[in-house]
XYZ file of C-alpha atoms in Angstrom:
666
model
C 24.561 -0.746 -79.339
C 24.756 -1.334 -75.562
C 28.033 -1.566 -73.740
C 28.889 -1.281 -70.060
C 25.395 0.036 -69.348
C 25.777 3.068 -71.711
C 23.743 3.859 -74.849
C 26.123 4.398 -77.823
C 25.080 6.472 -80.861
C 26.796 6.285 -84.297
C 26.989 9.371 -86.475
C 29.059 10.448 -89.489
C 32.432 11.832 -88.544
C 35.514 13.349 -90.030
C 38.096 10.573 -90.034
C 40.963 12.983 -89.709
C 43.513 14.768 -91.913
C 45.469 11.607 -92.557
C 42.630 10.178 -94.556
C 41.761 13.467 -96.294
C 45.261 13.655 -97.737
C 44.928 10.185 -99.286
C 43.683 9.467 -102.814
C 39.964 9.695 -103.455
C 37.955 7.228 -101.390
C 40.956 5.755 -99.735
C 39.055 4.169 -96.871
C 38.693 0.449 -97.410
C 37.823 -0.654 -93.831
C 35.883 0.820 -90.893
C 35.745 -0.296 -87.240
C 33.032 0.960 -84.774
C 34.093 0.560 -81.092
C 33.154 1.800 -77.632
C 35.290 4.155 -75.607
C 36.644 1.223 -73.586
C 37.750 -0.651 -76.721
C 34.957 -3.134 -77.395
C 34.289 -3.698 -81.142
C 30.639 -3.138 -82.001
C 30.828 -3.536 -85.803
C 33.473 -3.831 -88.573
C 33.393 -3.711 -92.388
C 36.138 -4.236 -94.989
C 36.329 -3.736 -98.783
C 38.681 -4.938 -101.457
C 40.174 -7.705 -99.352
C 41.875 -5.440 -96.954
C 41.010 -7.838 -94.182
C 38.095 -9.367 -92.329
C 36.577 -8.030 -89.134
C 38.741 -10.285 -86.941
C 41.902 -8.952 -88.600
C 40.775 -5.379 -88.203
C 39.831 -6.098 -84.581
C 43.242 -7.511 -83.830
C 45.013 -4.657 -85.573
C 42.924 -2.180 -83.682
C 43.687 -3.914 -80.373
C 47.429 -4.001 -81.161
C 47.696 -0.373 -82.215
C 45.031 1.125 -79.930
C 47.682 2.667 -77.690
C 49.340 4.385 -80.713
C 46.114 5.843 -82.071
C 45.481 9.482 -81.244
C 42.337 11.389 -82.169
C 42.826 13.183 -85.500
C 46.125 11.398 -86.332
C 47.136 8.308 -88.324
C 49.507 5.430 -87.788
C 50.581 2.397 -89.675
C 49.778 -1.175 -88.824
C 50.027 -4.730 -90.093
C 46.989 -6.983 -90.381
C 47.127 -10.705 -89.656
C 47.024 -11.443 -93.426
C 50.185 -9.417 -93.937
C 48.481 -6.345 -95.365
C 49.945 -3.045 -94.366
C 47.324 -0.428 -93.642
C 47.124 3.150 -92.458
C 44.896 3.517 -89.350
C 43.096 6.706 -88.282
C 40.895 7.223 -85.074
C 38.146 9.773 -84.483
C 35.790 9.964 -81.368
C 32.119 11.032 -81.695
C 28.818 10.821 -79.762
C 30.352 12.843 -76.934
C 33.255 10.424 -76.702
C 31.073 7.370 -76.122
C 32.028 5.875 -79.547
C 35.167 5.879 -81.659
C 35.517 5.098 -85.366
C 38.723 3.621 -86.814
C 39.317 3.776 -90.599
C 41.895 1.694 -92.508
C 43.277 1.908 -96.045
C 46.026 -0.036 -97.846
C 49.408 1.450 -97.464
C 50.567 0.659 -101.107
C 49.119 2.139 -104.355
C 47.944 -1.144 -105.756
C 45.978 -1.935 -102.720
C 44.538 1.565 -102.734
C 43.372 1.075 -106.300
C 41.566 -2.084 -105.364
C 40.109 -0.358 -102.449
C 38.653 2.450 -104.553
C 36.636 -0.115 -106.487
C 34.589 -0.820 -103.431
C 34.075 2.763 -102.268
C 30.567 2.864 -103.607
C 29.643 -0.272 -101.707
C 31.077 1.181 -98.490
C 29.103 4.360 -98.925
C 25.961 2.232 -98.883
C 27.020 0.027 -95.961
C 27.914 2.862 -93.575
C 24.413 4.401 -93.419
C 22.931 0.950 -93.059
C 25.155 0.309 -90.043
C 24.095 3.594 -88.477
C 20.415 2.696 -88.950
C 20.905 -0.724 -87.402
C 22.658 0.865 -84.412
C 19.801 3.357 -83.953
C 17.220 0.560 -84.098
C 19.123 -1.471 -81.525
C 19.366 1.610 -79.337
C 15.595 2.203 -79.491
C 14.801 -1.443 -78.654
C 17.176 -1.456 -75.718
C 15.824 1.864 -74.449
C 12.247 0.517 -74.572
C 13.242 -2.605 -72.739
C 14.963 -0.538 -70.031
C 11.862 1.636 -69.637
C 9.656 -1.451 -69.300
C 12.058 -2.959 -66.765
C 12.135 0.288 -64.771
C 8.327 0.516 -64.821
C 8.044 -3.120 -63.720
C 10.620 -2.551 -60.948
C 8.664 0.536 -59.783
C 5.406 -1.451 -59.749
C 7.064 -4.282 -57.827
C 8.578 -1.820 -55.362
C 5.202 -0.107 -54.872
C 3.491 -3.499 -54.391
C 6.102 -4.615 -51.832
C 5.816 -1.270 -50.025
C 2.020 -1.505 -49.901
C 2.175 -5.112 -48.638
C 4.683 -4.141 -45.948
C 2.607 -1.142 -44.854
C -0.670 -3.067 -44.813
C 0.926 -5.986 -42.970
C 1.929 -3.534 -40.261
C -1.663 -2.184 -40.147
C -0.289 1.177 -41.195
C -2.580 3.426 -43.209
C -1.259 5.556 -46.104
C -2.805 8.950 -46.781
C -2.297 12.067 -48.879
C -3.756 15.449 -47.967
C -4.373 18.009 -50.698
C -4.099 21.232 -48.710
C -5.448 23.498 -51.453
C -8.527 21.329 -52.021
C -8.737 20.396 -48.322
C -9.236 16.750 -49.297
C -7.733 13.604 -47.785
C -7.030 10.520 -49.892
C -6.854 7.350 -47.797
C -5.838 3.740 -48.301
C -8.182 0.992 -47.130
C -6.217 0.614 -43.907
C -6.265 4.367 -43.281
C -10.018 4.501 -43.883
C -10.592 1.644 -41.452
C -8.457 3.349 -38.816
C -10.454 6.596 -39.152
C -13.781 4.812 -38.886
C -14.827 4.371 -42.536
C -15.409 1.003 -44.200
C -12.665 1.481 -46.779
C -10.327 3.911 -48.482
C -11.122 6.830 -50.740
C -11.300 10.581 -50.479
C -12.955 12.628 -47.727
C -13.122 16.343 -47.133
C -11.306 18.094 -44.309
C -14.518 19.050 -42.408
C -15.727 15.454 -42.668
C -12.470 14.236 -41.154
C -12.563 16.858 -38.380
C -16.044 15.661 -37.432
C -14.499 12.253 -36.605
C -11.863 13.799 -34.302
C -12.499 14.502 -30.611
C -13.510 18.188 -30.137
C -10.574 18.974 -27.852
C -8.077 17.893 -30.571
C -9.581 19.633 -33.637
C -7.859 22.993 -33.171
C -4.505 21.285 -32.648
C -4.987 19.273 -35.873
C -5.737 22.464 -37.828
C -2.671 24.203 -36.363
C -0.490 21.217 -37.301
C -1.813 21.349 -40.910
C -1.091 25.064 -41.088
C 2.446 24.485 -39.813
C 2.961 21.642 -42.327
C 2.061 23.973 -45.202
C 4.968 26.161 -44.127
C 7.712 23.796 -42.919
C 6.594 20.556 -44.604
C 6.513 18.392 -41.457
C 3.328 16.810 -40.065
C 3.266 14.935 -36.727
C 0.252 14.667 -34.418
C -1.634 12.311 -32.080
C -5.395 12.717 -31.740
C -8.371 10.846 -30.333
C -11.433 9.441 -32.092
C -14.245 9.276 -29.492
C -16.656 6.364 -28.955
C -15.578 4.034 -31.708
C -16.819 0.481 -31.112
C -17.692 1.412 -27.560
C -14.332 2.990 -26.742
C -12.088 5.869 -27.792
C -9.270 5.292 -30.269
C -5.896 7.069 -30.393
C -4.266 7.766 -33.791
C -0.637 8.693 -34.522
C -0.232 10.424 -37.927
C 3.070 11.500 -39.497
C 3.753 12.946 -42.935
C 6.036 14.987 -45.181
C 5.250 17.581 -47.803
C 6.029 16.738 -51.449
C 6.949 18.928 -54.379
C 8.173 22.474 -54.337
C 6.396 25.039 -52.126
C 4.404 27.694 -53.885
C 3.471 31.143 -52.830
C 1.037 29.719 -50.253
C 3.451 26.997 -49.151
C 3.348 23.269 -49.780
C 0.263 21.853 -51.467
C 0.395 18.154 -50.618
C 1.385 16.080 -47.623
C 1.915 12.330 -47.842
C 2.175 10.213 -44.716
C 1.133 7.200 -42.698
C -1.069 6.672 -39.645
C -1.279 4.005 -36.951
C -3.932 3.010 -34.436
C -2.002 3.273 -31.149
C -4.958 2.704 -28.805
C -3.531 -0.531 -27.411
C -0.133 1.077 -27.001
C -1.731 4.015 -25.168
C -3.651 1.640 -22.902
C -0.515 -0.396 -22.267
C 1.429 2.781 -21.545
C -1.324 3.978 -19.187
C -1.352 0.620 -17.415
C 2.430 0.683 -17.173
C 2.362 4.230 -15.778
C -0.376 3.215 -13.336
C 1.618 0.162 -12.278
C 4.725 2.314 -11.858
C 2.729 4.850 -9.846
C 1.354 2.105 -7.626
C 4.851 0.677 -7.208
C 6.214 4.081 -6.237
C 3.317 4.638 -3.834
C 3.916 1.220 -2.282
C 7.631 1.920 -1.943
C 6.951 5.379 -0.480
C 4.448 3.962 2.013
C 6.831 1.239 3.171
C 8.238 1.665 6.651
C 11.730 0.791 5.384
C 14.105 2.986 3.410
C 14.479 1.842 -0.224
C 16.944 2.790 -2.966
C 17.705 1.150 -6.343
C 20.965 1.596 -8.294
C 21.619 0.414 -11.865
C 24.617 -1.684 -12.891
C 26.651 1.477 -13.549
C 26.037 2.783 -10.038
C 23.473 5.413 -11.010
C 20.347 6.192 -8.989
C 17.111 4.819 -10.448
C 14.618 5.450 -7.651
C 14.304 5.837 -3.873
C 11.541 6.494 -1.356
C 10.931 9.248 1.180
C 12.207 7.194 4.117
C 15.632 6.833 2.488
C 15.888 10.609 2.291
C 14.616 11.063 5.854
C 16.699 8.280 7.440
C 19.965 9.644 6.030
C 19.003 13.371 6.115
C 19.522 13.809 2.358
C 18.305 16.761 0.284
C 15.816 16.107 -2.509
C 18.004 17.818 -5.147
C 20.739 15.262 -4.472
C 18.462 12.285 -5.167
C 17.660 12.915 -8.809
C 17.627 9.904 -11.193
C 21.114 9.281 -12.531
C 22.923 10.589 -9.448
C 26.204 8.681 -8.823
C 26.066 6.098 -6.049
C 29.416 7.139 -4.573
C 28.363 10.774 -4.231
C 25.000 9.954 -2.625
C 26.554 7.498 -0.174
C 29.208 10.052 0.736
C 26.497 12.417 1.977
C 24.543 9.542 3.556
C 27.589 8.545 5.626
C 27.515 11.984 7.269
C 24.338 10.952 9.159
C 25.963 7.794 10.589
C 27.380 8.067 14.101
C 29.604 4.974 14.197
C 30.925 2.403 11.694
C 28.502 -0.371 10.696
C 28.366 -3.526 12.791
C 27.768 -6.846 11.017
C 25.061 -8.761 12.874
C 24.734 -12.531 13.164
C 22.278 -12.484 10.251
C 24.950 -10.962 7.987
C 23.153 -7.624 7.786
C 24.780 -4.339 8.717
C 23.578 -2.365 11.717
C 24.454 1.313 12.051
C 23.732 3.886 14.723
C 22.595 7.259 13.398
C 23.479 10.630 14.882
C 19.836 11.226 15.821
C 19.881 8.126 18.066
C 18.146 5.721 15.713
C 19.463 2.310 14.708
C 19.147 1.057 11.113
C 19.561 -2.446 9.727
C 20.894 -2.205 6.145
C 20.521 -4.947 3.532
C 22.015 -4.991 -0.005
C 21.069 -7.353 -2.821
C 22.112 -7.658 -6.451
C 19.424 -7.499 -9.133
C 19.300 -9.728 -12.209
C 20.555 -6.816 -14.348
C 23.571 -6.214 -12.132
C 22.132 -3.317 -10.151
C 21.889 -3.037 -6.363
C 18.803 -2.839 -4.134
C 19.429 -1.329 -0.695
C 16.865 -1.393 2.125
C 17.207 0.043 5.621
C 14.826 -0.847 8.461
C 14.466 1.163 11.656
C 15.346 -1.251 14.472
C 15.554 1.377 17.222
C 12.732 -0.240 19.198
C 14.384 -3.656 18.883
C 17.710 -2.235 20.014
C 16.080 -0.560 22.984
C 14.302 -3.755 23.904
C 17.570 -5.617 23.548
C 19.232 -3.086 25.842
C 16.355 -3.376 28.300
C 16.609 -7.150 28.063
C 20.294 -7.032 28.935
C 19.544 -4.708 31.841
C 16.740 -7.009 32.920
C 19.080 -9.983 32.705
C 21.565 -8.166 34.897
C 18.795 -7.173 37.281
C 17.425 -10.713 37.247
C 20.867 -12.109 37.958
C 21.210 -9.730 40.870
C 17.690 -10.607 42.031
C 18.467 -14.317 41.894
C 21.569 -13.722 43.915
C 19.581 -11.686 46.412
C 16.905 -14.353 46.448
C 19.458 -17.025 47.134
C 20.793 -14.909 49.985
C 17.268 -14.375 51.238
C 16.391 -18.052 51.140
C 18.568 -18.724 54.148
C 16.980 -15.775 55.910
C 13.539 -16.999 54.870
C 14.264 -20.409 56.310
C 15.179 -18.815 59.619
C 12.079 -16.611 59.490
C 9.923 -19.614 58.642
C 11.198 -21.416 61.676
C 10.572 -18.359 63.831
C 7.134 -17.917 62.247
C 6.240 -21.505 62.958
C 7.171 -21.016 66.560
C 5.238 -17.759 66.771
C 2.278 -19.391 65.042
C 2.238 -22.179 67.568
C 2.370 -19.626 70.372
C -0.365 -17.518 68.713
C -2.589 -20.526 68.236
C -2.018 -21.461 71.821
C -2.832 -17.931 72.941
C -5.948 -17.843 70.740
C -7.056 -21.186 72.101
C -6.444 -19.985 75.628
C -8.434 -16.807 74.839
C -11.324 -18.788 73.438
C -11.304 -21.154 76.369
C -11.062 -18.205 78.736
C -14.029 -16.450 77.132
C -16.041 -19.642 77.017
C -15.274 -20.316 80.667
C -15.957 -16.713 81.618
C -19.315 -16.642 79.826
C -21.060 -18.272 82.794
C -19.095 -16.222 85.308
C -19.919 -12.949 83.505
C -23.541 -13.647 82.713
C -24.538 -14.826 86.230
C -23.863 -11.491 88.013
C -25.177 -9.532 84.993
C -28.427 -11.472 85.079
C -28.777 -10.655 88.778
C -27.986 -6.982 88.189
C -30.435 -6.803 85.294
C -33.142 -8.694 87.155
C -32.965 -6.674 90.421
C -32.650 -3.362 88.556
C -35.686 -4.265 86.501
C -37.677 -4.964 89.755
C -36.547 -1.662 91.158
C -37.514 0.230 87.987
C -40.921 -1.396 88.058
C -41.276 -0.696 91.847
C -42.730 -4.149 92.315
C -42.434 -3.917 96.127
C -43.595 -0.356 96.401
C -42.244 3.107 95.692
C -38.584 3.801 96.356
C -39.216 7.268 97.625
C -37.017 9.744 95.789
C -37.567 9.613 92.018
C -33.815 9.740 91.429
C -33.573 6.183 92.721
C -35.831 5.053 89.960
C -33.744 6.891 87.346
C -30.551 5.354 88.712
C -32.113 1.893 88.612
C -33.093 2.471 84.967
C -29.514 3.432 84.138
C -28.238 0.311 85.885
C -30.685 -1.841 83.885
C -29.721 -0.244 80.530
C -26.024 -0.574 81.248
C -26.376 -4.186 82.307
C -28.365 -5.102 79.201
C -25.865 -3.341 77.000
C -22.959 -5.095 78.709
C -24.707 -8.458 78.335
C -25.245 -7.826 74.609
C -21.561 -6.957 74.181
C -20.482 -10.076 75.991
C -22.787 -12.184 73.826
C -21.351 -10.661 70.627
C -17.777 -11.209 71.753
C -18.519 -14.769 72.678
C -20.253 -15.432 69.377
C -17.288 -13.990 67.384
C -14.905 -16.113 69.415
C -16.947 -19.205 68.697
C -17.020 -18.445 64.984
C -13.254 -17.822 64.849
C -12.652 -20.994 66.824
C -15.035 -22.950 64.583
C -17.299 -23.839 67.490
C -20.422 -21.977 66.405
C -23.211 -24.539 66.168
C -26.018 -23.720 63.729
C -29.195 -25.669 63.227
C -30.472 -25.572 59.661
C -34.212 -26.171 59.251
C -36.979 -24.992 56.915
C -38.262 -21.564 57.844
C -40.202 -18.603 56.449
C -38.092 -15.486 56.162
C -41.187 -13.310 56.518
C -41.767 -14.668 60.056
C -38.239 -13.730 61.125
C -38.580 -10.250 59.630
C -41.917 -9.701 61.351
C -40.548 -10.728 64.778
C -37.477 -8.548 64.349
C -39.479 -5.490 63.281
C -41.838 -5.944 66.260
C -38.869 -6.018 68.644
C -37.348 -2.859 67.159
C -40.618 -0.942 66.834
C -40.368 0.696 70.259
C -36.837 1.940 69.553
C -37.981 3.380 66.197
C -40.912 5.160 67.806
C -38.698 6.518 70.570
C -36.305 7.933 67.996
C -39.050 9.467 65.864
C -38.404 7.087 62.953
C -40.686 5.219 60.564
C -40.006 1.456 60.461
C -41.858 -0.593 57.867
C -41.490 -3.764 55.844
C -42.984 -4.961 52.530
C -42.264 -8.561 51.546
C -43.582 -10.517 48.564
C -44.505 -14.192 48.757
C -41.218 -15.934 49.503
C -40.405 -19.627 49.428
C -39.052 -21.493 52.465
C -35.327 -21.445 53.041
C -33.040 -23.704 55.042
C -31.344 -21.623 57.753
C -30.707 -21.212 61.483
C -33.597 -19.204 62.880
C -31.656 -17.581 65.730
C -28.716 -16.631 63.493
C -30.917 -15.103 60.777
C -32.901 -13.201 63.406
C -29.662 -11.873 64.884
C -28.545 -10.773 61.384
C -31.789 -8.868 60.818
C -31.722 -7.317 64.290
C -28.134 -6.152 63.804
C -28.990 -4.545 60.443
C -32.116 -2.876 61.861
C -30.205 -1.714 64.949
C -27.518 -0.052 62.828
C -30.136 1.555 60.551
C -32.081 2.979 63.506
C -28.926 4.030 65.325
C -27.527 6.148 62.462
C -30.798 7.591 61.070
C -31.832 11.032 62.378
C -35.342 11.701 63.679
C -37.920 11.882 60.922
C -36.069 9.337 58.796
C -37.277 6.037 57.391
C -36.099 2.426 57.646
C -37.648 -0.082 55.238
C -37.194 -3.841 54.907
C -37.766 -5.550 51.529
C -37.020 -8.837 49.768
C -36.974 -10.379 46.278
C -36.176 -13.648 44.477
C -32.919 -13.698 42.472
C -32.586 -16.304 39.702
C -29.215 -17.059 38.127
C -27.090 -19.960 36.953
C -26.226 -20.909 40.535
C -29.863 -21.534 41.540
C -32.615 -19.440 43.096
C -31.682 -17.112 45.960
C -33.487 -14.743 48.342
C -32.199 -11.186 48.625
C -33.175 -9.297 51.825
C -32.533 -5.525 51.927
C -32.621 -2.991 54.806
C -32.770 0.555 53.444
C -32.432 3.703 55.572
C -32.233 7.449 55.052
C -29.446 7.932 57.598
C -26.151 9.752 57.591
C -24.575 7.320 55.135
C -21.019 6.032 54.853
C -18.197 7.272 52.590
C -16.836 4.799 49.983
C -13.412 4.589 51.636
C -14.992 3.488 54.936
C -17.207 0.739 53.465
C -14.353 -1.755 53.034
C -13.341 -1.730 56.696
C -16.843 -1.429 58.149
C -17.459 -5.189 58.482
C -14.127 -5.857 60.216
C -14.210 -6.811 63.931
C -14.003 -3.868 66.352
C -14.063 -1.320 63.475
C -16.162 1.838 63.947
C -16.635 4.851 61.653
C -15.876 8.188 63.291
C -18.370 11.004 62.581
C -20.530 13.397 64.561
C -23.453 10.990 64.662
C -21.480 7.853 65.476
C -19.627 9.489 68.380
C -22.886 9.652 70.334
C -23.633 5.945 69.830
C -22.297 3.084 71.929
C -20.944 -0.149 70.501
C -17.923 -2.358 70.029
C -17.959 -2.486 66.233
C -18.785 -6.204 66.221
C -22.355 -5.939 64.862
C -21.609 -5.930 61.129
C -18.593 -8.225 61.506
C -20.772 -10.783 63.324
C -23.547 -10.306 60.734
C -21.104 -10.890 57.860
C -19.749 -14.058 59.524
C -23.240 -15.465 60.174
C -24.293 -14.768 56.558
C -21.185 -16.487 55.190
C -21.893 -19.494 57.443
C -25.177 -19.704 55.502
C -23.210 -19.574 52.207
C -24.632 -16.134 51.577
C -23.279 -12.675 50.740
C -23.492 -9.372 52.653
C -23.337 -6.222 50.476
C -23.282 -2.567 51.618
C -23.935 0.454 49.414
C -24.075 3.939 50.864
C -23.846 7.625 50.052
C -23.117 10.247 52.734
C -26.212 12.323 53.514
C -28.490 10.033 51.481
C -28.555 6.720 53.302
C -27.366 3.113 53.323
C -28.622 -0.120 51.771
C -27.582 -3.399 53.433
C -28.335 -6.522 51.340
C -28.178 -10.160 52.421
C -28.386 -12.841 49.706
C -29.125 -16.393 50.950
C -29.540 -19.667 49.044
C -32.860 -21.498 49.361
C -31.115 -24.739 50.255
C -28.061 -25.234 52.431
C -25.282 -27.097 50.596
C -22.904 -29.537 52.289
C -20.629 -29.932 49.237
C -16.886 -29.692 49.563
C -15.850 -26.145 50.279
C -19.136 -25.206 52.000
C -19.360 -24.798 55.769
C -21.768 -27.103 57.566
C -22.490 -26.144 61.146
């Protein structure tokens, strides 16, 4: 029978000395019960009582019953009986026998002894049959529960795409589930040999797999990650874990059972995450600001190089997990003065090395703190310079205001001086204009009479020295007349009274006349004078002024070119956005002019001092007058020279004279 989950067996038992001392076959009732008091079966003979009566008597007197002893009890029908208890089946079952307590009842009981002797074995057989049926049912239930558990386990494993495998180490054979076979590159599950599996593994991981198998044979643990190359166009990563089963033999464990997972996506995700973290760290390290991140418990998560450099911190102090209070205690040692809160709400601190930092703190969503520090030294310096400039500007304004009164007085004085200067200049111009006739009349007489005397038109003068003196008088008079003419022309130009007559003319004709006039001087000085002009268009200009310009340029070239040198006149057409122009050049191989003297060469009364120029006469008005005459023609005079090489004088003139606003019209 089954009771409380235990299998109870019934066997024959000695019912104790109390029953053995009774008359033959005294037992008239038998109760079969479990150790906890449940009645499994009951039988009575001779009217001793039914099963319910025996059950009740047993329940009432159970506490009085002792193994191997007897006690007296009263059944519900009033029958007095003697009760005896005996355990058997290792204490799982107890048998209780009952017999009438009086002789008459015992006699009636003996009548049924033979029947009881037949019933007892029958009850034992029934109990054994029930036990066998129950045991079979429990075995079937256990087998069904195992199958259900295995099915649920397989479904759970396959749903997780986890392959199950078993490796027979002695046979070097791997048994795989369908999922495991698919992970390793086969179409389904089954058994494969160890060499066949190793052929699927990347070469660099095969030795490690064999070492892991050898270690598993000894300690029973198997854990490895390996790569399968070029599967479906890409490599796959496998994580395999297992545990040895059974008892180890002389050679160690024989079988390992485990699972495997395809972790390729996880590896790729991990690689991408590591790459992203690396890029983030690189970006933070390359930032110009200092950066540090604390978690919600005030522990260091990460920082960049600038944070360490700005606050002069050692690398060993900035390990992940370092307390915020300790790190900031060392960082404060690099700060010169307490932080100043700016208008923006950020903190500004001055460091001991002279730098200024602007510090910003912000809470993260997880409760941590992000701290950044920007170097604002340049801004601070500019701000300081700005304040100094403001002070300087204020002082300058004050000085300017003080100077304004002085400037007003100076302006009044300048106006008066200007009026006097203009009056003096006007008087000078009028004086020179009035003196032109007075100066030229005697000079013309001197030049004319000295020329007659040099030519001895009225006969020889006698002593040859008279003729030489007359020649000197003629040369000096001509030179003085030329100087007076130049001075008068410059005065007219400055006074705005120079009258020019613009008319069509050929520049080649002017050049030819000028060269012919200067030929004798060139020959006398041992110089070569030549000109080469292309076909030039007509220009509008004043013939006399242009001729004077060319003569002045040729005179200077001949004057400052040593004997054996060359002077050449050329021209070309220049075309640009402002219209066609003629460019006339006079090139010589003379002594040249230094660059610092070129700028002042065309100023009135300016002369360049050198060994060659000291022997030449002049007022320094030639180039100044030439420059003024060229500008009156809306042209440009350019000088380029190199000492010891020569000088190039260029005059650029427009083809047509313009009378637009801003242009001078004579």
